[in-house]
Amino acid sequence: MLAGGRAWNISFWHVPCLARDVMLLTAELCRFDRSNKTARPMMIVRTYIQSDWKDLCEIHDRARLDELKLASLENAFFPLNVAAKRAGLFDYTILVAEQDGKVQGFIAFDSEEIAWLYVDPKIYRRGVGKALLEKALTVRNLPVSIEVLQGNSSALNFYKRCGFKEVGMDSGLMRGNENYTVTVHILSYGEAV
C-alpha cells in the first residue's frame, strides 16, 4: 500500500501473438477502498464530450431531485434536457469524473462561480465530488463562489470541509425555474466575495 490509501493493482492479460503466447503485465494505480478491502481503478477527471450527455442527464436528474427534496422544492424539478437550456449549462466549462469507463459526476464553472456539481447518488461520499471540485479549483482563478440551497446541509457541509467559507445568504428567483423563490447560502473559496 502506498501513502494516501493507494495500492498497485497488477493485472495480467493473456494475448496470443503469432505462434507463441505473450503475457502482458499492466500496472494500474488504484484507490484502495478500506471499507470493503477492494481496489478499484482511480477515477479520472476530464473535459466533457458530447457522448457524455446521456450519463449527465441520468446523474443530474437523480441528484437534483435529492437536492430539491432537501429544500422542499421537489415541484421545481426540470430534467437536464430542459434545465441545461434554461440555466445555461453550456455557458460554463464542464468537467466529468469517470471511473471504469462510466461517468460518475460532473461540475460546471466559469471564472466567478461553480454553478453545477452533481454526483451519481449511488456513489455519494466516495470522493467523486471532491475530485471534481479540486480539479475545477486548479484550472481556474480564485476567488470562486457557490450557492447552496437552504436545507441542503449535506452540500453545505461538503463545501465547508473543502475550504469554502460561508459569506452570507440571499433570496431570489431560482435560476432556470423562475416560478420559485429560493434562499441560498453563499460560499466563497479564496478571497471573500
C-alpha positions as protocol buffer text, in pm:
chain_id: "A"
residue {
  index: 1
  type: MET
  ca { x: 0 y: 0 z: 0 }
}
residue {
  index: 2
  type: LEU
  ca { x: 127 y: 347 z: -88 }
}
residue {
  index: 3
  type: ALA
  ca { x: 76 y: 662 z: 114 }
}
residue {
  index: 4
  type: GLY
  ca { x: -268 y: 813 z: 83 }
}
residue {
  index: 5
  type: GLY
  ca { x: -451 y: 482 z: 65 }
}
residue {
  index: 6
  type: ARG
  ca { x: -327 y: 389 z: -284 }
}
residue {
  index: 7
  type: ALA
  ca { x: -209 y: 46 z: -389 }
}
residue {
  index: 8
  type: TRP
  ca { x: -72 y: -103 z: -709 }
}
residue {
  index: 9
  type: ASN
  ca { x: -308 y: -340 z: -879 }
}
residue {
  index: 10
  type: ILE
  ca { x: -117 y: -570 z: -1110 }
}
residue {
  index: 11
  type: SER
  ca { x: -322 y: -728 z: -1389 }
}
residue {
  index: 12
  type: PHE
  ca { x: -207 y: -999 z: -1627 }
}
residue {
  index: 13
  type: TRP
  ca { x: -356 y: -1018 z: -1973 }
}
residue {
  index: 14
  type: HIS
  ca { x: -312 y: -1325 z: -2190 }
}
residue {
  index: 15
  type: VAL
  ca { x: -267 y: -1222 z: -2553 }
}
residue {
  index: 16
  type: PRO
  ca { x: -198 y: -1473 z: -2833 }
}
residue {
  index: 17
  type: CYS
  ca { x: 82 y: -1347 z: -3055 }
}
residue {
  index: 18
  type: LEU
  ca { x: 161 y: -1545 z: -3372 }
}
residue {
  index: 19
  type: ALA
  ca { x: 299 y: -1888 z: -3274 }
}
residue {
  index: 20
  type: ARG
  ca { x: 365 y: -1808 z: -2911 }
}
residue {
  index: 21
  type: ASP
  ca { x: 173 y: -1663 z: -2621 }
}
residue {
  index: 22
  type: VAL
  ca { x: 279 y: -1335 z: -2467 }
}
residue {
  index: 23
  type: MET
  ca { x: 183 y: -1226 z: -2118 }
}
residue {
  index: 24
  type: LEU
  ca { x: 139 y: -853 z: -2088 }
}
residue {
  index: 25
  type: LEU
  ca { x: 182 y: -702 z: -1746 }
}
residue {
  index: 26
  type: THR
  ca { x: -2 y: -383 z: -1675 }
}
residue {
  index: 27
  type: ALA
  ca { x: 19 y: -175 z: -1363 }
}
residue {
  index: 28
  type: GLU
  ca { x: -273 y: 44 z: -1280 }
}
residue {
  index: 29
  type: LEU
  ca { x: -270 y: 288 z: -991 }
}
residue {
  index: 30
  type: CYS
  ca { x: -578 y: 211 z: -786 }
}
residue {
  index: 31
  type: ARG
  ca { x: -751 y: 354 z: -486 }
}
residue {
  index: 32
  type: PHE
  ca { x: -780 y: 104 z: -202 }
}
residue {
  index: 33
  type: ASP
  ca { x: -1128 y: 104 z: -56 }
}
residue {
  index: 34
  type: ARG
  ca { x: -1076 y: 36 z: 314 }
}
residue {
  index: 35
  type: SER
  ca { x: -1447 y: -24 z: 375 }
}
residue {
  index: 36
  type: ASN
  ca { x: -1466 y: -341 z: 167 }
}
residue {
  index: 37
  type: LYS
  ca { x: -1095 y: -417 z: 120 }
}
residue {
  index: 38
  type: THR
  ca { x: -1103 y: -398 z: -259 }
}
residue {
  index: 39
  type: ALA
  ca { x: -901 y: -200 z: -507 }
}
residue {
  index: 40
  type: ARG
  ca { x: -1078 y: -1 z: -774 }
}
residue {
  index: 41
  type: PRO
  ca { x: -929 y: 198 z: -1061 }
}
residue {
  index: 42
  type: MET
  ca { x: -866 y: 564 z: -991 }
}
residue {
  index: 43
  type: MET
  ca { x: -1116 y: 800 z: -1140 }
}
residue {
  index: 44
  type: ILE
  ca { x: -1008 y: 1048 z: -1399 }
}
residue {
  index: 45
  type: VAL
  ca { x: -1141 y: 1400 z: -1429 }
}
residue {
  index: 46
  type: ARG
  ca { x: -1158 y: 1516 z: -1788 }
}
residue {
  index: 47
  type: THR
  ca { x: -1333 y: 1762 z: -2017 }
}
residue {
  index: 48
  type: TYR
  ca { x: -1694 y: 1688 z: -2109 }
}
residue {
  index: 49
  type: ILE
  ca { x: -1755 y: 1540 z: -2454 }
}
residue {
  index: 50
  type: GLN
  ca { x: -2090 y: 1512 z: -2630 }
}
residue {
  index: 51
  type: SER
  ca { x: -2109 y: 1134 z: -2580 }
}
residue {
  index: 52
  type: ASP
  ca { x: -2127 y: 1201 z: -2201 }
}
residue {
  index: 53
  type: TRP
  ca { x: -2469 y: 1367 z: -2238 }
}
residue {
  index: 54
  type: LYS
  ca { x: -2682 y: 1062 z: -2153 }
}
residue {
  index: 55
  type: ASP
  ca { x: -2480 y: 995 z: -1835 }
}
residue {
  index: 56
  type: LEU
  ca { x: -2503 y: 1363 z: -1731 }
}
residue {
  index: 57
  type: CYS
  ca { x: -2881 y: 1354 z: -1773 }
}
residue {
  index: 58
  type: GLU
  ca { x: -2916 y: 1043 z: -1558 }
}
residue {
  index: 59
  type: ILE
  ca { x: -2684 y: 1176 z: -1287 }
}
residue {
  index: 60
  type: HIS
  ca { x: -2839 y: 1524 z: -1279 }
}
residue {
  index: 61
  type: ASP
  ca { x: -3196 y: 1403 z: -1275 }
}
residue {
  index: 62
  type: ARG
  ca { x: -3146 y: 1170 z: -977 }
}
residue {
  index: 63
  type: ALA
  ca { x: -2914 y: 1400 z: -780 }
}
residue {
  index: 64
  type: ARG
  ca { x: -3115 y: 1717 z: -850 }
}
residue {
  index: 65
  type: LEU
  ca { x: -3426 y: 1552 z: -708 }
}
residue {
  index: 66
  type: ASP
  ca { x: -3231 y: 1472 z: -389 }
}
residue {
  index: 67
  type: GLU
  ca { x: -3118 y: 1835 z: -368 }
}
residue {
  index: 68
  type: LEU
  ca { x: -3465 y: 1977 z: -422 }
}
residue {
  index: 69
  type: LYS
  ca { x: -3625 y: 1741 z: -169 }
}
residue {
  index: 70
  type: LEU
  ca { x: -3388 y: 1870 z: 99 }
}
residue {
  index: 71
  type: ALA
  ca { x: -3506 y: 2224 z: 22 }
}
residue {
  index: 72
  type: SER
  ca { x: -3874 y: 2119 z: -3 }
}
residue {
  index: 73
  type: LEU
  ca { x: -3875 y: 2223 z: -370 }
}
residue {
  index: 74
  type: GLU
  ca { x: -3950 y: 1894 z: -549 }
}
residue {
  index: 75
  type: ASN
  ca { x: -4206 y: 2063 z: -774 }
}
residue {
  index: 76
  type: ALA
  ca { x: -3932 y: 2292 z: -911 }
}
residue {
  index: 77
  type: PHE
  ca { x: -3761 y: 1999 z: -1084 }
}
residue {
  index: 78
  type: PHE
  ca { x: -3675 y: 2008 z: -1453 }
}
residue {
  index: 79
  type: PRO
  ca { x: -3484 y: 1723 z: -1619 }
}
residue {
  index: 80
  type: LEU
  ca { x: -3141 y: 1817 z: -1751 }
}
residue {
  index: 81
  type: ASN
  ca { x: -3254 y: 1822 z: -2113 }
}
residue {
  index: 82
  type: VAL
  ca { x: -3471 y: 2121 z: -2013 }
}
residue {
  index: 83
  type: ALA
  ca { x: -3263 y: 2267 z: -1727 }
}
residue {
  index: 84
  type: ALA
  ca { x: -2944 y: 2282 z: -1936 }
}
residue {
  index: 85
  type: LYS
  ca { x: -3103 y: 2530 z: -2175 }
}
residue {
  index: 86
  type: ARG
  ca { x: -3295 y: 2727 z: -1914 }
}
residue {
  index: 87
  type: ALA
  ca { x: -2998 y: 2767 z: -1675 }
}
residue {
  index: 88
  type: GLY
  ca { x: -2720 y: 2789 z: -1934 }
}
residue {
  index: 89
  type: LEU
  ca { x: -2520 y: 2474 z: -1859 }
}
residue {
  index: 90
  type: PHE
  ca { x: -2316 y: 2506 z: -2177 }
}
residue {
  index: 91
  type: ASP
  ca { x: -2214 y: 2864 z: -2092 }
}
residue {
  index: 92
  type: TYR
  ca { x: -1976 y: 2702 z: -1841 }
}
residue {
  index: 93
  type: THR
  ca { x: -1665 y: 2485 z: -1856 }
}
residue {
  index: 94
  type: ILE
  ca { x: -1778 y: 2128 z: -1786 }
}
residue {
  index: 95
  type: LEU
  ca { x: -1562 y: 1852 z: -1640 }
}
residue {
  index: 96
  type: VAL
  ca { x: -1668 y: 1493 z: -1573 }
}
residue {
  index: 97
  type: ALA
  ca { x: -1537 y: 1229 z: -1335 }
}
residue {
  index: 98
  type: GLU
  ca { x: -1503 y: 890 z: -1499 }
}
residue {
  index: 99
  type: GLN
  ca { x: -1432 y: 554 z: -1339 }
}
residue {
  index: 100
  type: ASP
  ca { x: -1432 y: 217 z: -1516 }
}
residue {
  index: 101
  type: GLY
  ca { x: -1540 y: 393 z: -1835 }
}
residue {
  index: 102
  type: LYS
  ca { x: -1856 y: 535 z: -1674 }
}
residue {
  index: 103
  type: VAL
  ca { x: -1923 y: 899 z: -1592 }
}
residue {
  index: 104
  type: GLN
  ca { x: -1987 y: 928 z: -1217 }
}
residue {
  index: 105
  type: GLY
  ca { x: -2038 y: 1304 z: -1179 }
}
residue {
  index: 106
  type: PHE
  ca { x: -1987 y: 1645 z: -1336 }
}
residue {
  index: 107
  type: ILE
  ca { x: -1902 y: 2003 z: -1247 }
}
residue {
  index: 108
  type: ALA
  ca { x: -1968 y: 2322 z: -1445 }
}
residue {
  index: 109
  type: PHE
  ca { x: -1798 y: 2653 z: -1366 }
}
residue {
  index: 110
  type: ASP
  ca { x: -1677 y: 2982 z: -1506 }
}
residue {
  index: 111
  type: SER
  ca { x: -1433 y: 3247 z: -1388 }
}
residue {
  index: 112
  type: GLU
  ca { x: -1657 y: 3355 z: -1098 }
}
residue {
  index: 113
  type: GLU
  ca { x: -1866 y: 3061 z: -978 }
}
residue {
  index: 114
  type: ILE
  ca { x: -1923 y: 2691 z: -958 }
}
residue {
  index: 115
  type: ALA
  ca { x: -2274 y: 2661 z: -1095 }
}
residue {
  index: 116
  type: TRP
  ca { x: -2332 y: 2284 z: -1116 }
}
residue {
  index: 117
  type: LEU
  ca { x: -2186 y: 1990 z: -922 }
}
residue {
  index: 118
  type: TYR
  ca { x: -2373 y: 1661 z: -932 }
}
residue {
  index: 119
  type: VAL
  ca { x: -2266 y: 1307 z: -843 }
}
residue {
  index: 120
  type: ASP
  ca { x: -2447 y: 982 z: -909 }
}
residue {
  index: 121
  type: PRO
  ca { x: -2647 y: 921 z: -588 }
}
residue {
  index: 122
  type: LYS
  ca { x: -2542 y: 553 z: -589 }
}
residue {
  index: 123
  type: ILE
  ca { x: -2187 y: 664 z: -507 }
}
residue {
  index: 124
  type: TYR
  ca { x: -2230 y: 965 z: -280 }
}
residue {
  index: 125
  type: ARG
  ca { x: -1944 y: 1015 z: -30 }
}
residue {
  index: 126
  type: ARG
  ca { x: -1684 y: 823 z: -229 }
}
residue {
  index: 127
  type: GLY
  ca { x: -1465 y: 1115 z: -335 }
}
residue {
  index: 128
  type: VAL
  ca { x: -1620 y: 1194 z: -673 }
}
residue {
  index: 129
  type: GLY
  ca { x: -1745 y: 1542 z: -579 }
}
residue {
  index: 130
  type: LYS
  ca { x: -1418 y: 1625 z: -408 }
}
residue {
  index: 131
  type: ALA
  ca { x: -1212 y: 1514 z: -710 }
}
residue {
  index: 132
  type: LEU
  ca { x: -1426 y: 1729 z: -942 }
}
residue {
  index: 133
  type: LEU
  ca { x: -1408 y: 2029 z: -710 }
}
residue {
  index: 134
  type: GLU
  ca { x: -1031 y: 2001 z: -662 }
}
residue {
  index: 135
  type: LYS
  ca { x: -974 y: 1983 z: -1037 }
}
residue {
  index: 136
  type: ALA
  ca { x: -1200 y: 2281 z: -1106 }
}
residue {
  index: 137
  type: LEU
  ca { x: -1020 y: 2487 z: -842 }
}
residue {
  index: 138
  type: THR
  ca { x: -683 y: 2413 z: -1006 }
}
residue {
  index: 139
  type: VAL
  ca { x: -789 y: 2516 z: -1358 }
}
residue {
  index: 140
  type: ARG
  ca { x: -948 y: 2849 z: -1278 }
}
residue {
  index: 141
  type: ASN
  ca { x: -857 y: 3170 z: -1098 }
}
residue {
  index: 142
  type: LEU
  ca { x: -960 y: 3238 z: -741 }
}
residue {
  index: 143
  type: PRO
  ca { x: -1173 y: 3353 z: -572 }
}
residue {
  index: 144
  type: VAL
  ca { x: -1471 y: 3139 z: -661 }
}
residue {
  index: 145
  type: SER
  ca { x: -1821 y: 3131 z: -514 }
}
residue {
  index: 146
  type: ILE
  ca { x: -2103 y: 2880 z: -497 }
}
residue {
  index: 147
  type: GLU
  ca { x: -2464 y: 2896 z: -384 }
}
residue {
  index: 148
  type: VAL
  ca { x: -2620 y: 2610 z: -186 }
}
residue {
  index: 149
  type: LEU
  ca { x: -2996 y: 2579 z: -141 }
}
residue {
  index: 150
  type: GLN
  ca { x: -3114 y: 2634 z: 215 }
}
residue {
  index: 151
  type: GLY
  ca { x: -3192 y: 2292 z: 361 }
}
residue {
  index: 152
  type: ASN
  ca { x: -2915 y: 2111 z: 173 }
}
residue {
  index: 153
  type: SER
  ca { x: -2693 y: 2062 z: 477 }
}
residue {
  index: 154
  type: SER
  ca { x: -2500 y: 1777 z: 312 }
}
residue {
  index: 155
  type: ALA
  ca { x: -2376 y: 2005 z: 34 }
}
residue {
  index: 156
  type: LEU
  ca { x: -2316 y: 2294 z: 274 }
}
residue {
  index: 157
  type: ASN
  ca { x: -2101 y: 2075 z: 499 }
}
residue {
  index: 158
  type: PHE
  ca { x: -1918 y: 1927 z: 198 }
}
residue {
  index: 159
  type: TYR
  ca { x: -1810 y: 2268 z: 69 }
}
residue {
  index: 160
  type: LYS
  ca { x: -1706 y: 2382 z: 416 }
}
residue {
  index: 161
  type: ARG
  ca { x: -1491 y: 2067 z: 456 }
}
residue {
  index: 162
  type: CYS
  ca { x: -1331 y: 2156 z: 122 }
}
residue {
  index: 163
  type: GLY
  ca { x: -1228 y: 2500 z: 248 }
}
residue {
  index: 164
  type: PHE
  ca { x: -1519 y: 2720 z: 142 }
}
residue {
  index: 165
  type: LYS
  ca { x: -1637 y: 2985 z: 387 }
}
residue {
  index: 166
  type: GLU
  ca { x: -1996 y: 3097 z: 422 }
}
residue {
  index: 167
  type: VAL
  ca { x: -2015 y: 3468 z: 346 }
}
residue {
  index: 168
  type: GLY
  ca { x: -2389 y: 3528 z: 351 }
}
residue {
  index: 169
  type: MET
  ca { x: -2736 y: 3427 z: 244 }
}
residue {
  index: 170
  type: ASP
  ca { x: -2959 y: 3558 z: -30 }
}
residue {
  index: 171
  type: SER
  ca { x: -3313 y: 3505 z: -158 }
}
residue {
  index: 172
  type: GLY
  ca { x: -3445 y: 3542 z: -510 }
}
residue {
  index: 173
  type: LEU
  ca { x: -3588 y: 3361 z: -807 }
}
residue {
  index: 174
  type: MET
  ca { x: -3447 y: 3017 z: -887 }
}
residue {
  index: 175
  type: ARG
  ca { x: -3225 y: 3033 z: -1195 }
}
residue {
  index: 176
  type: GLY
  ca { x: -3378 y: 2821 z: -1468 }
}
residue {
  index: 177
  type: ASN
  ca { x: -3716 y: 2797 z: -1295 }
}
residue {
  index: 178
  type: GLU
  ca { x: -3821 y: 3149 z: -1209 }
}
residue {
  index: 179
  type: ASN
  ca { x: -4158 y: 3031 z: -1075 }
}
residue {
  index: 180
  type: TYR
  ca { x: -3989 y: 2954 z: -743 }
}
residue {
  index: 181
  type: THR
  ca { x: -3827 y: 3178 z: -485 }
}
residue {
  index: 182
  type: VAL
  ca { x: -3530 y: 3024 z: -308 }
}
residue {
  index: 183
  type: THR
  ca { x: -3294 y: 3108 z: -26 }
}
residue {
  index: 184
  type: VAL
  ca { x: -2929 y: 3014 z: -70 }
}
residue {
  index: 185
  type: HIS
  ca { x: -2612 y: 3004 z: 137 }
}
residue {
  index: 186
  type: ILE
  ca { x: -2335 y: 3193 z: -43 }
}
residue {
  index: 187
  type: LEU
  ca { x: -1991 y: 3039 z: -1 }
}
residue {
  index: 188
  type: SER
  ca { x: -1652 y: 3158 z: -120 }
}
residue {
  index: 189
  type: TYR
  ca { x: -1316 y: 2990 z: -173 }
}
residue {
  index: 190
  type: GLY
  ca { x: -1012 y: 3214 z: -181 }
}
residue {
  index: 191
  type: GLU
  ca { x: -1089 y: 3576 z: -102 }
}
residue {
  index: 192
  type: ALA
  ca { x: -1434 y: 3672 z: 29 }
}
residue {
  index: 193
  type: VAL
  ca { x: -1691 y: 3791 z: -225 }
}
